[in-house]
Structure formats: structure tokens, C-alpha cells
């Protein structure tokens, strides 16, 4: 074991001194885990293409999952609702091509998602058929990789979630690790080295047909502006396999952090390492950055990475309080994004009625509440509810368009004519009028409850 460790350290050219950040006992356990991990890697998975594409139960589960996830069509325009009929007519020849290693995936369709504060996030949307094939592969590979990934990796692993990562980070802080090395990998999904990723897969997968198919998906190309461009690196975000492949790629980082005995939590390309002092934080940040850039051939985003106090950083949309009894709170950036998204939904456009706006808003509010509702500071929800209702009042006021229509609507909703008439003739803007007492009486909390508006604050 000493010979193996010395060879490993020499190859990485890394500084191995821990300087108090990990005890010998912890390192001993970590080295035992690494030894078991290396032993496990020697056991390869045999032929699995038949297991993926000849198992009727696996294929049915994949079809149901793709239909449940919905999603936009790829470059061929086929929807998830058309997939079953297409498979009924064409699956025998598709399966034959897959098993013979002759199947060629189609290019992914480029989609852009607007970011808060400007810029766009690039997604690659595979065809529905390719999503189905990827899902079938994923379901089998996940079984073979179950329990193999680090216990401190929480992204895209069955039985683990963002909330588990946040809870782990909270435990570290309560134990006294109150300096965080916050690492963000720059354009991670676009920079993954294909050869390195395939070598990691080949350590466990013996079936060359499957390896060839996965590489074909990595290099399927991107259709953008009518032109198909080749992809020589990266795993396109949007396909079912991409999250799994990201974990395979970053498993080396997890094992290295475990070997050093660090306290860390990783979710996809967001990795937080917790230490006790600023000096240790700066040393760990420099050392881990070298490992990521020299060993993994990835780049750390210097602008988004830092050594700082956890309550001044954002991890998976959450942050923390600084008192002795640590609490999980929603980060200011997440609250800003919430307001930005609600503003997008409630933009005052004449072509939309209030029912359509509330329907779209409810979908977003339910998802947001489901994710952020587990924070330890729920008092933030009541002010957000009030702000959302004010946005809707502003929207409705603008929709009424004329003084006559506004007066008539206010009277219909319970405001006296004597009050409604001067209010409806006001020249003030919709946002100011949404705070007017008469408008609040007409468009009350009860009114929005009647429309079915979802409430963030469930304590009432």
C-alpha cells in the first residue's frame, strides 16, 4: 500500500502534508476506503447491451420516465407523446443497430436559458428517441455504480438530494469548521475531456459496444442556427446520461478529498470544503485547484470561487446564519432570482388574462416552495406572498386600461362608487396604485385565494 500511495502522490505532484486539517485516524480510514475503491475498479462489468436493450421491463421503465419528464422535441421534431407509436413500428431495426454497434445518435438541439443578471445557459436537447435510449442505459449503469460514488457526493444520485448536501454543510459548521473553500468549475459540462471520461468508464465497463455508443453520444454534435457543429469536449446538458457522466468524471476529485481527510460536500460542479482557519482555507484552495486543473484538466472559475465565511457564500441556493446554532436560510441571490422570475411571469401584457398568469405563477411557486420551504428561517415567506399579490394587483390594474373600466371593476369588487371614481381616474402608475387602499380592498387576499393562487407561507 505504501508503494501504491507513493506512486500516486508522485504522479499528482501534490503537497501531501495536512497540517492539522485531518487526523491520522481519518487518513487511515480514507486510505482503506481508497484501497477498497481501487479493488472494486478491477472488477469489470461484462456485456450489458443485451441487459439494456433486451430487457422489456427496463425499456418500459425508460419509456415511462421519458414521458413523465416531458421536455421539448429535438431536431427531428418528435414529441414524447409520439415516441411510443414510433417505437412500436421501428424498435426491431433500432435494437438491431444498437446491438451491432451501428446506431448513430442525432445531433442535439441548442437551447438557451436566460440567466439572472444577463447571459445565457446553453442546453443541448437530444431527440426523444435518443433520450429514451440514454435513459435505458442510465437505469442499468446506475445499478452497477450504486454505492460506488463518495458518500459526500449528493448530485444526481438516488436517495440523495440538495437538501442532504446542505444538511451536511450545516453539520460541519456546527462542529467548528467555519471557513469554506467554495469551488466552482468553469463551464464544467462544456469542458469535460472525452478521453479521460471514457477511460474512467472503461475501468468498469467491458462491453465495447456500450462504450462506443456513449462516446457517440458525447460526439453527436450540436445543431445551432441551421449548422451542425462537432463536439470534441463536454457532456451536453439536457440528456439523461449527462448528470451520471459528470459524477463519473468528478469521482476522482471526491476520492482525493477523502484521501486527504477533508470535510466536504459536492453537488455536481459545486464543491464546498470546510476547514477551521483562514490559513488552512487558502492552502487547501491552492492545492485542490492544482489537482483540478492538472489532474482533471478542468478549470476553476476564479470569479465565483473563494475562501470565505459560509454565511457570506451561496451553496445550492441556500446560505447560513453566523450564530453558534447554525440555521439554513435562503440566500439573497436566490431571493433576487425569485423576484426576477415572478416579474417575468407577471409582466403587464394585454394578451394574457389573470387566470393564465396565476396558472403559470402557481407552477413556479409550488416548485420554489418545495425546494426552499425546508429552510430554517420561514419568516421570509410572508413578505414574499405580499409582494407577489402586489405584482398581481399591478398587472390587473394595467389590464383594466381605462378609468371607466377601473371604476366599474372596483365597484363590482366591493368598493363604494364615491371612493372608486377618484381612484380610477388617478394618473399614477400601476405599481403605485397596487398599494392604494381601495385597490387592496377590491383585490384582497381572499380574492386571490379564490383564483387559486398558491401561498408560500403555510403557517397561516
Short mmCIF file of C-alpha atoms in Angstrom, two decimals:
data_model
loop_
_atom_site.label_atom_id
_atom_site.label_comp_id
_atom_site.label_asym_id
_atom_site.label_seq_id
_atom_site.Cartn_x
_atom_site.Cartn_y
_atom_site.Cartn_z
CA UNK A 1 0.00 0.00 0.00
CA UNK A 2 2.91 2.40 0.74
CA UNK A 3 4.35 1.80 -2.71
CA UNK A 4 0.98 2.44 -4.34
CA UNK A 5 0.45 5.63 -2.31
CA UNK A 6 3.94 6.97 -3.08
CA UNK A 7 3.45 6.32 -6.79
CA UNK A 8 0.04 8.01 -6.68
CA UNK A 9 1.42 11.08 -4.87
CA UNK A 10 4.36 11.36 -7.24
CA UNK A 11 2.07 11.21 -10.26
CA UNK A 12 -0.11 14.02 -8.94
CA UNK A 13 2.87 16.09 -7.74
CA UNK A 14 0.77 17.31 -4.85
CA UNK A 15 1.68 18.51 -1.41
CA UNK A 16 0.52 15.76 0.98
CA UNK A 17 1.07 17.49 4.31
CA UNK A 18 -2.27 18.01 6.05
CA UNK A 19 -1.09 20.40 8.80
CA UNK A 20 -3.84 19.61 11.26
CA UNK A 21 -6.79 19.57 8.87
CA UNK A 22 -7.13 15.77 9.00
CA UNK A 23 -6.05 13.42 11.77
CA UNK A 24 -4.06 10.24 11.22
CA UNK A 25 -7.09 8.19 12.15
CA UNK A 26 -9.17 9.89 9.48
CA UNK A 27 -6.40 9.39 6.92
CA UNK A 28 -6.21 5.72 7.84
CA UNK A 29 -9.91 5.26 7.19
CA UNK A 30 -9.64 7.23 3.95
CA UNK A 31 -6.74 5.08 2.72
CA UNK A 32 -8.72 1.93 3.50
CA UNK A 33 -11.66 3.30 1.51
CA UNK A 34 -9.37 4.15 -1.42
CA UNK A 35 -7.91 0.65 -1.33
CA UNK A 36 -11.39 -0.87 -1.48
CA UNK A 37 -12.33 1.52 -4.26
CA UNK A 38 -9.28 0.51 -6.34
CA UNK A 39 -10.00 -3.17 -5.75
CA UNK A 40 -13.61 -2.68 -6.86
CA UNK A 41 -12.45 -0.96 -10.06
CA UNK A 42 -10.60 -4.10 -11.11
CA UNK A 43 -13.93 -5.93 -11.36
CA UNK A 44 -15.37 -5.07 -14.75
CA UNK A 45 -18.99 -5.21 -15.84
CA UNK A 46 -19.50 -7.84 -18.54
CA UNK A 47 -21.66 -7.49 -21.68
CA UNK A 48 -24.57 -5.24 -20.77
CA UNK A 49 -26.05 -4.14 -24.11
CA UNK A 50 -28.46 -7.07 -24.01
CA UNK A 51 -29.33 -6.21 -20.43
CA UNK A 52 -30.11 -2.65 -21.51
CA UNK A 53 -31.99 -3.22 -24.77
CA UNK A 54 -33.44 -6.73 -24.49
CA UNK A 55 -34.94 -6.39 -21.01
CA UNK A 56 -38.59 -5.48 -21.60
CA UNK A 57 -39.06 -4.19 -18.04
CA UNK A 58 -36.06 -1.85 -18.35
CA UNK A 59 -37.35 -0.48 -21.66
CA UNK A 60 -40.86 0.09 -20.30
CA UNK A 61 -39.47 1.98 -17.30
CA UNK A 62 -37.33 4.11 -19.61
CA UNK A 63 -40.34 4.96 -21.77
CA UNK A 64 -42.43 5.94 -18.75
CA UNK A 65 -39.64 8.09 -17.38
CA UNK A 66 -39.11 9.95 -20.65
CA UNK A 67 -42.84 10.62 -20.97
CA UNK A 68 -43.05 11.78 -17.36
CA UNK A 69 -40.12 14.18 -17.82
CA UNK A 70 -41.80 15.63 -20.93
CA UNK A 71 -39.41 18.17 -22.45
CA UNK A 72 -39.10 19.84 -25.83
CA UNK A 73 -38.60 17.94 -29.10
CA UNK A 74 -35.12 17.51 -30.56
CA UNK A 75 -34.01 18.33 -34.09
CA UNK A 76 -36.44 15.81 -35.64
CA UNK A 77 -39.50 17.47 -34.06
CA UNK A 78 -40.80 14.24 -32.45
CA UNK A 79 -42.64 14.77 -29.15
CA UNK A 80 -42.69 12.44 -26.14
CA UNK A 81 -46.31 11.57 -26.98
CA UNK A 82 -45.31 10.28 -30.43
CA UNK A 83 -42.45 8.15 -29.15
CA UNK A 84 -44.45 5.04 -28.20
CA UNK A 85 -46.04 4.76 -31.65
CA UNK A 86 -42.68 5.28 -33.33
CA UNK A 87 -41.07 2.53 -31.23
CA UNK A 88 -43.92 0.15 -31.99
CA UNK A 89 -43.11 0.44 -35.71
CA UNK A 90 -39.32 0.84 -35.69
CA UNK A 91 -37.87 -0.67 -32.50
CA UNK A 92 -36.72 -4.03 -34.04
CA UNK A 93 -34.37 -2.32 -36.51
CA UNK A 94 -33.25 0.24 -33.91
CA UNK A 95 -32.42 -2.53 -31.42
CA UNK A 96 -30.54 -4.48 -34.10
CA UNK A 97 -28.44 -1.40 -34.94
CA UNK A 98 -27.73 -0.83 -31.25
CA UNK A 99 -26.63 -4.41 -30.58
CA UNK A 100 -24.49 -4.47 -33.73
CA UNK A 101 -22.82 -1.16 -32.79
CA UNK A 102 -24.14 0.63 -35.88
CA UNK A 103 -26.54 3.10 -34.23
CA UNK A 104 -25.68 6.79 -34.72
CA UNK A 105 -27.31 9.37 -32.43
CA UNK A 106 -28.65 12.58 -33.93
CA UNK A 107 -27.17 15.97 -33.05
CA UNK A 108 -28.66 17.80 -30.07
CA UNK A 109 -30.67 20.98 -30.50
CA UNK A 110 -29.19 24.07 -28.87
CA UNK A 111 -31.47 25.80 -26.36
CA UNK A 112 -30.64 28.90 -24.35
CA UNK A 113 -31.94 29.76 -20.87
CA UNK A 114 -31.65 33.35 -19.74
CA UNK A 115 -29.59 33.90 -16.59
CA UNK A 116 -30.31 36.40 -13.86
CA UNK A 117 -28.10 39.41 -14.43
CA UNK A 118 -27.57 38.72 -18.12
CA UNK A 119 -26.06 35.96 -20.18
CA UNK A 120 -27.38 32.59 -21.27
CA UNK A 121 -27.01 29.00 -20.14
CA UNK A 122 -26.55 26.59 -23.03
CA UNK A 123 -28.53 23.36 -23.08
CA UNK A 124 -28.38 20.56 -25.63
CA UNK A 125 -31.73 18.85 -26.22
CA UNK A 126 -31.40 15.33 -27.70
CA UNK A 127 -34.18 13.82 -29.79
CA UNK A 128 -36.86 11.98 -27.84
CA UNK A 129 -35.58 8.65 -29.20
CA UNK A 130 -32.04 9.39 -28.00
CA UNK A 131 -33.38 10.46 -24.59
CA UNK A 132 -35.17 7.11 -24.41
CA UNK A 133 -32.01 5.16 -25.29
CA UNK A 134 -29.92 7.17 -22.83
CA UNK A 135 -32.49 6.59 -20.09
CA UNK A 136 -32.41 2.82 -20.70
CA UNK A 137 -28.59 2.86 -20.46
CA UNK A 138 -28.66 5.02 -17.34
CA UNK A 139 -31.02 2.69 -15.45
CA UNK A 140 -28.64 -0.24 -15.88
CA UNK A 141 -25.40 1.65 -15.19
CA UNK A 142 -26.84 3.20 -12.03
CA UNK A 143 -27.32 -0.30 -10.61
CA UNK A 144 -23.67 -1.16 -11.16
CA UNK A 145 -22.42 2.14 -9.75
CA UNK A 146 -24.74 2.08 -6.72
CA UNK A 147 -22.71 2.62 -3.57
CA UNK A 148 -19.56 3.35 -5.56
CA UNK A 149 -19.72 7.14 -5.51
CA UNK A 150 -18.50 9.03 -2.46
CA UNK A 151 -20.96 9.44 0.40
CA UNK A 152 -20.23 13.19 0.23
CA UNK A 153 -21.37 13.46 -3.40
CA UNK A 154 -25.04 14.41 -3.45
CA UNK A 155 -25.84 15.33 -7.05
CA UNK A 156 -27.97 13.06 -9.27
CA UNK A 157 -27.62 10.02 -7.02
CA UNK A 158 -30.66 8.03 -5.95
CA UNK A 159 -31.60 8.67 -2.33
CA UNK A 160 -29.56 11.90 -2.10
CA UNK A 161 -30.55 15.49 -2.73
CA UNK A 162 -29.52 19.13 -2.49
CA UNK A 163 -31.05 19.25 0.97
CA UNK A 164 -28.77 16.41 2.13
CA UNK A 165 -25.74 18.39 0.95
CA UNK A 166 -26.96 21.48 2.80
CA UNK A 167 -27.58 19.44 5.97
CA UNK A 168 -24.04 18.04 5.76
CA UNK A 169 -22.59 21.53 5.37
CA UNK A 170 -24.59 22.67 8.39
CA UNK A 171 -23.15 19.80 10.47
CA UNK A 172 -19.60 20.78 9.53
CA UNK A 173 -20.22 24.35 10.70
CA UNK A 174 -21.72 23.19 13.97
CA UNK A 175 -18.56 21.12 14.51
CA UNK A 176 -16.44 24.28 14.22
CA UNK A 177 -15.44 24.24 10.55
CA UNK A 178 -16.45 27.82 9.82
CA UNK A 179 -14.27 28.67 6.85
CA UNK A 180 -15.39 27.40 3.45
CA UNK A 181 -13.35 26.80 0.31
CA UNK A 182 -16.07 27.40 -2.26
CA UNK A 183 -15.04 25.91 -5.63
CA UNK A 184 -16.96 26.41 -8.85
CA UNK A 185 -15.84 24.65 -12.03
CA UNK A 186 -15.96 26.94 -15.02
CA UNK A 187 -18.30 25.69 -17.77
CA UNK A 188 -17.87 22.19 -16.37
CA UNK A 189 -20.39 20.40 -18.58
CA UNK A 190 -18.87 22.06 -21.67
CA UNK A 191 -15.24 21.25 -20.78
CA UNK A 192 -15.25 17.56 -19.81
CA UNK A 193 -12.42 15.75 -21.57
CA UNK A 194 -13.94 12.87 -23.56
CA UNK A 195 -10.86 10.65 -23.48
CA UNK A 196 -10.47 10.97 -19.74
CA UNK A 197 -14.16 10.30 -19.15
CA UNK A 198 -14.16 7.26 -21.42
CA UNK A 199 -11.07 5.86 -19.70
CA UNK A 200 -12.90 6.11 -16.37
CA UNK A 201 -15.92 4.26 -17.80
CA UNK A 202 -13.67 1.64 -19.40
CA UNK A 203 -12.22 0.84 -15.97
CA UNK A 204 -15.53 -0.83 -15.13
CA UNK A 205 -17.36 -1.45 -18.42
CA UNK A 206 -16.07 -4.34 -20.54
CA UNK A 207 -18.72 -4.11 -23.26
CA UNK A 208 -17.03 -2.14 -26.06
CA UNK A 209 -20.36 -1.68 -27.85
CA UNK A 210 -21.69 0.33 -24.92
CA UNK A 211 -18.50 2.38 -24.66
CA UNK A 212 -18.72 3.12 -28.39
CA UNK A 213 -22.36 4.19 -28.04
CA UNK A 214 -21.63 6.51 -25.09
CA UNK A 215 -18.76 8.11 -26.99
CA UNK A 216 -21.09 8.57 -29.97
CA UNK A 217 -23.48 10.49 -27.71
CA UNK A 218 -20.64 12.67 -26.45
CA UNK A 219 -19.64 13.49 -30.03
CA UNK A 220 -23.08 13.67 -31.63
CA UNK A 221 -22.71 17.40 -32.38
CA UNK A 222 -24.89 20.45 -31.79
CA UNK A 223 -27.37 21.98 -34.23
CA UNK A 224 -27.43 25.76 -33.89
CA UNK A 225 -28.58 28.27 -36.46
CA UNK A 226 -29.11 25.53 -39.02
CA UNK A 227 -25.47 24.39 -38.78
CA UNK A 228 -24.28 21.23 -37.02
CA UNK A 229 -21.05 21.71 -35.10
CA UNK A 230 -18.96 18.79 -33.80
CA UNK A 231 -18.50 18.37 -30.03
CA UNK A 232 -14.93 17.47 -29.07
CA UNK A 233 -15.37 18.02 -25.34
CA UNK A 234 -18.17 18.36 -22.80
CA UNK A 235 -21.33 16.45 -21.93
CA UNK A 236 -24.41 18.27 -23.30
CA UNK A 237 -26.78 19.34 -20.53
CA UNK A 238 -30.25 18.07 -21.32
CA UNK A 239 -29.71 14.35 -21.80
CA UNK A 240 -30.40 11.73 -19.08
CA UNK A 241 -26.83 10.43 -19.16
CA UNK A 242 -25.12 13.78 -18.63
CA UNK A 243 -25.53 14.00 -14.82
CA UNK A 244 -24.31 10.43 -14.34
CA UNK A 245 -21.26 11.05 -16.53
CA UNK A 246 -20.46 14.20 -14.54
CA UNK A 247 -20.32 12.13 -11.35
CA UNK A 248 -18.03 9.59 -13.00
CA UNK A 249 -15.74 12.41 -14.09
CA UNK A 250 -15.61 14.08 -10.68
CA UNK A 251 -15.30 10.86 -8.68
CA UNK A 252 -11.51 11.32 -8.75
CA UNK A 253 -11.93 14.68 -7.01
CA UNK A 254 -14.12 13.13 -4.31
CA UNK A 255 -11.62 10.31 -3.69
CA UNK A 256 -8.72 12.76 -3.48
CA UNK A 257 -10.59 14.90 -0.94
CA UNK A 258 -11.43 11.77 1.07
CA UNK A 259 -7.79 10.65 0.91
CA UNK A 260 -6.73 13.95 2.42
CA UNK A 261 -9.42 13.70 5.11
CA UNK A 262 -11.21 16.92 4.14
CA UNK A 263 -14.71 17.85 5.24
CA UNK A 264 -16.59 18.49 2.01
CA UNK A 265 -19.92 18.31 0.23
CA UNK A 266 -20.24 18.24 -3.57
CA UNK A 267 -23.27 18.60 -5.78
CA UNK A 268 -22.37 18.30 -9.49
CA UNK A 269 -19.81 21.06 -10.18
CA UNK A 270 -20.43 22.89 -6.87
CA UNK A 271 -17.96 21.74 -4.21
CA UNK A 272 -17.57 23.20 -0.71
CA UNK A 273 -14.67 22.21 1.56
CA UNK A 274 -14.89 23.22 5.22
CA UNK A 275 -11.82 24.00 7.36
CA UNK A 276 -11.14 25.69 10.70
CA UNK A 277 -8.82 28.58 9.75
CA UNK A 278 -8.17 31.10 7.00
CA UNK A 279 -4.62 29.83 6.57
CA UNK A 280 -5.84 26.27 6.05
CA UNK A 281 -8.50 27.52 3.66
CA UNK A 282 -6.02 29.33 1.43
CA UNK A 283 -3.65 26.33 1.43
CA UNK A 284 -6.44 23.85 0.60
CA UNK A 285 -7.84 26.10 -2.13
CA UNK A 286 -4.46 26.33 -3.88
CA UNK A 287 -3.76 22.60 -3.58
CA UNK A 288 -7.19 21.45 -4.77
CA UNK A 289 -7.11 23.95 -7.63
CA UNK A 290 -3.85 22.38 -8.83
CA UNK A 291 -5.41 18.93 -8.67
CA UNK A 292 -8.47 20.01 -10.66
CA UNK A 293 -6.50 21.80 -13.36
CA UNK A 294 -3.53 19.43 -13.67
CA UNK A 295 -5.14 16.07 -12.98
CA UNK A 296 -8.73 16.52 -14.18
CA UNK A 297 -7.90 19.06 -16.94
CA UNK A 298 -10.76 21.29 -15.79
CA UNK A 299 -10.71 24.98 -14.91
CA UNK A 300 -11.76 26.62 -11.66
CA UNK A 301 -13.92 29.70 -12.06
CA UNK A 302 -11.89 32.28 -10.14
CA UNK A 303 -14.71 34.82 -10.17
CA UNK A 304 -17.18 32.50 -8.47
CA UNK A 305 -14.75 30.65 -6.19
CA UNK A 306 -13.44 31.97 -2.89
CA UNK A 307 -12.23 31.24 0.63
CA UNK A 308 -14.76 32.89 2.90
CA UNK A 309 -17.23 32.56 5.75
CA UNK A 310 -20.11 30.22 4.80
CA UNK A 311 -22.76 32.81 5.65
CA UNK A 312 -21.27 35.12 3.03
CA UNK A 313 -21.46 32.46 0.33
CA UNK A 314 -24.22 30.73 -1.58
CA UNK A 315 -24.42 26.93 -1.80
CA UNK A 316 -27.18 25.36 -3.92
CA UNK A 317 -29.34 28.44 -3.45
CA UNK A 318 -29.01 28.49 0.34
CA UNK A 319 -26.80 30.24 2.84
CA UNK A 320 -26.37 30.07 6.62
CA UNK A 321 -26.61 32.24 9.70
CA UNK A 322 -23.47 33.14 11.65
CA UNK A 323 -24.63 32.40 15.20
CA UNK A 324 -23.47 29.42 17.22
CA UNK A 325 -26.67 27.48 16.46
CA UNK A 326 -26.36 27.49 12.67
CA UNK A 327 -29.54 27.93 10.65
CA UNK A 328 -30.11 27.37 6.95
CA UNK A 329 -31.51 30.43 5.18
CA UNK A 330 -32.37 31.34 1.62
CA UNK A 331 -29.51 33.24 0.02
CA UNK A 332 -30.05 36.86 -1.06
CA UNK A 333 -29.21 35.87 -4.64
CA UNK A 334 -31.96 33.24 -4.62
CA UNK A 335 -34.47 35.79 -3.33
CA UNK A 336 -33.36 38.17 -6.08
CA UNK A 337 -33.84 35.44 -8.65
CA UNK A 338 -37.29 34.68 -7.23
CA UNK A 339 -38.38 38.30 -7.71
CA UNK A 340 -36.87 38.38 -11.20
CA UNK A 341 -38.75 35.25 -12.25
CA UNK A 342 -42.08 36.46 -10.80
CA UNK A 343 -41.61 39.74 -12.65
CA UNK A 344 -41.12 37.80 -15.87
CA UNK A 345 -44.36 35.89 -15.32
CA UNK A 346 -46.40 38.96 -14.27
CA UNK A 347 -45.21 41.32 -16.98
CA UNK A 348 -48.14 43.54 -17.92
CA UNK A 349 -49.08 42.23 -21.36
CA UNK A 350 -52.55 42.75 -22.79
CA UNK A 351 -52.71 39.35 -24.47
CA UNK A 352 -52.82 37.40 -21.19
CA UNK A 353 -55.66 37.18 -18.70
CA UNK A 354 -55.24 36.82 -14.96
CA UNK A 355 -56.17 33.11 -14.92
CA UNK A 356 -53.32 32.25 -17.31
CA UNK A 357 -50.87 34.30 -15.25
CA UNK A 358 -51.92 32.67 -11.97
CA UNK A 359 -51.64 29.22 -13.54
CA UNK A 360 -48.06 29.82 -14.67
CA UNK A 361 -47.21 31.53 -11.41
CA UNK A 362 -48.58 28.65 -9.34
CA UNK A 363 -46.38 26.17 -11.17
CA UNK A 364 -43.30 28.20 -10.29
CA UNK A 365 -44.39 28.91 -6.69
CA UNK A 366 -45.06 25.23 -5.95
CA UNK A 367 -41.60 24.22 -7.17
CA UNK A 368 -39.92 27.09 -5.33
CA UNK A 369 -41.76 26.35 -2.09
CA UNK A 370 -40.96 22.65 -2.39
CA UNK A 371 -37.24 23.42 -2.64
CA UNK A 372 -36.78 26.41 -0.32
CA UNK A 373 -39.55 25.53 2.11
CA UNK A 374 -37.11 23.40 4.11
CA UNK A 375 -35.03 26.36 5.26
CA UNK A 376 -34.77 27.22 8.99
CA UNK A 377 -35.96 30.83 8.51
CA UNK A 378 -39.55 30.61 7.18
CA UNK A 379 -40.42 34.18 8.22
CA UNK A 380 -39.23 35.31 4.78
CA UNK A 381 -42.26 33.73 3.08
CA UNK A 382 -44.95 36.09 4.36
CA UNK A 383 -43.36 39.24 2.85
CA UNK A 384 -42.85 37.38 -0.41
CA UNK A 385 -46.54 36.44 -0.51
CA UNK A 386 -47.49 40.10 -0.06
CA UNK A 387 -45.10 41.16 -2.80
CA UNK A 388 -46.50 38.55 -5.22
CA UNK A 389 -50.05 39.77 -4.60
CA UNK A 390 -48.95 43.34 -5.21
CA UNK A 391 -47.40 42.30 -8.53
CA UNK A 392 -50.74 40.75 -9.50
CA UNK A 393 -52.69 43.84 -8.44
CA UNK A 394 -50.39 45.90 -10.63
CA UNK A 395 -50.98 43.50 -13.53
CA UNK A 396 -54.77 43.63 -13.12
CA UNK A 397 -54.84 47.42 -12.80
CA UNK A 398 -53.00 47.72 -16.09
CA UNK A 399 -55.39 45.22 -17.70
CA UNK A 400 -58.40 47.36 -16.81
CA UNK A 401 -56.88 50.04 -19.14
CA UNK A 402 -59.43 52.88 -18.81
CA UNK A 403 -60.81 54.92 -15.90
CA UNK A 404 -64.34 53.80 -16.70
CA UNK A 405 -63.45 50.11 -16.64
CA UNK A 406 -61.44 50.56 -13.43
CA UNK A 407 -64.28 52.30 -11.68
CA UNK A 408 -66.77 49.64 -12.74
CA UNK A 409 -64.44 46.81 -11.64
CA UNK A 410 -63.72 48.37 -8.25
CA UNK A 411 -67.43 48.82 -7.55
CA UNK A 412 -68.14 45.24 -8.60
CA UNK A 413 -65.46 44.05 -6.15
CA UNK A 414 -66.94 45.88 -3.16
CA UNK A 415 -65.56 49.43 -3.26
CA UNK A 416 -68.10 52.25 -2.95
CA UNK A 417 -68.67 54.39 -6.06
CA UNK A 418 -67.64 57.54 -4.15
CA UNK A 419 -64.21 56.04 -3.45
CA UNK A 420 -63.79 54.15 -6.72
CA UNK A 421 -64.37 57.14 -9.02
CA UNK A 422 -61.43 59.36 -7.94
CA UNK A 423 -59.13 56.33 -7.57
CA UNK A 424 -59.88 55.05 -11.07
CA UNK A 425 -59.04 58.42 -12.58
CA UNK A 426 -55.60 58.62 -10.98
CA UNK A 427 -52.65 59.22 -13.31
CA UNK A 428 -50.25 57.28 -11.08
CA UNK A 429 -48.62 54.12 -12.42
CA UNK A 430 -49.83 50.54 -11.81
CA UNK A 431 -47.18 49.75 -9.18
CA UNK A 432 -48.11 52.79 -7.08
CA UNK A 433 -51.84 52.10 -7.48
CA UNK A 434 -51.38 48.49 -6.38
CA UNK A 435 -50.63 49.86 -2.91
CA UNK A 436 -53.76 52.04 -2.85
CA UNK A 437 -56.21 51.08 -0.09
CA UNK A 438 -59.20 50.85 -2.43
CA UNK A 439 -57.33 48.52 -4.81
CA UNK A 440 -56.19 46.35 -1.89
CA UNK A 441 -59.80 46.06 -0.67
CA UNK A 442 -61.03 45.07 -4.13
CA UNK A 443 -58.13 42.72 -4.92
CA UNK A 444 -57.83 41.32 -1.44
CA UNK A 445 -56.08 38.20 -0.20
CA UNK A 446 -59.46 36.44 -0.33
CA UNK A 447 -59.82 37.43 -3.99
CA UNK A 448 -56.51 35.77 -4.90
CA UNK A 449 -57.36 32.72 -2.80
CA UNK A 450 -60.48 32.41 -4.93
CA UNK A 451 -58.28 32.43 -8.04
CA UNK A 452 -56.33 29.52 -6.57
CA UNK A 453 -53.09 31.44 -6.01
CA UNK A 454 -50.53 29.28 -4.20
CA UNK A 455 -49.28 30.61 -0.87
CA UNK A 456 -45.64 30.33 0.14
CA UNK A 457 -46.34 30.90 3.82
CA UNK A 458 -48.11 27.75 5.02
CA UNK A 459 -48.08 28.68 8.70
CA UNK A 460 -51.33 30.64 8.42
#
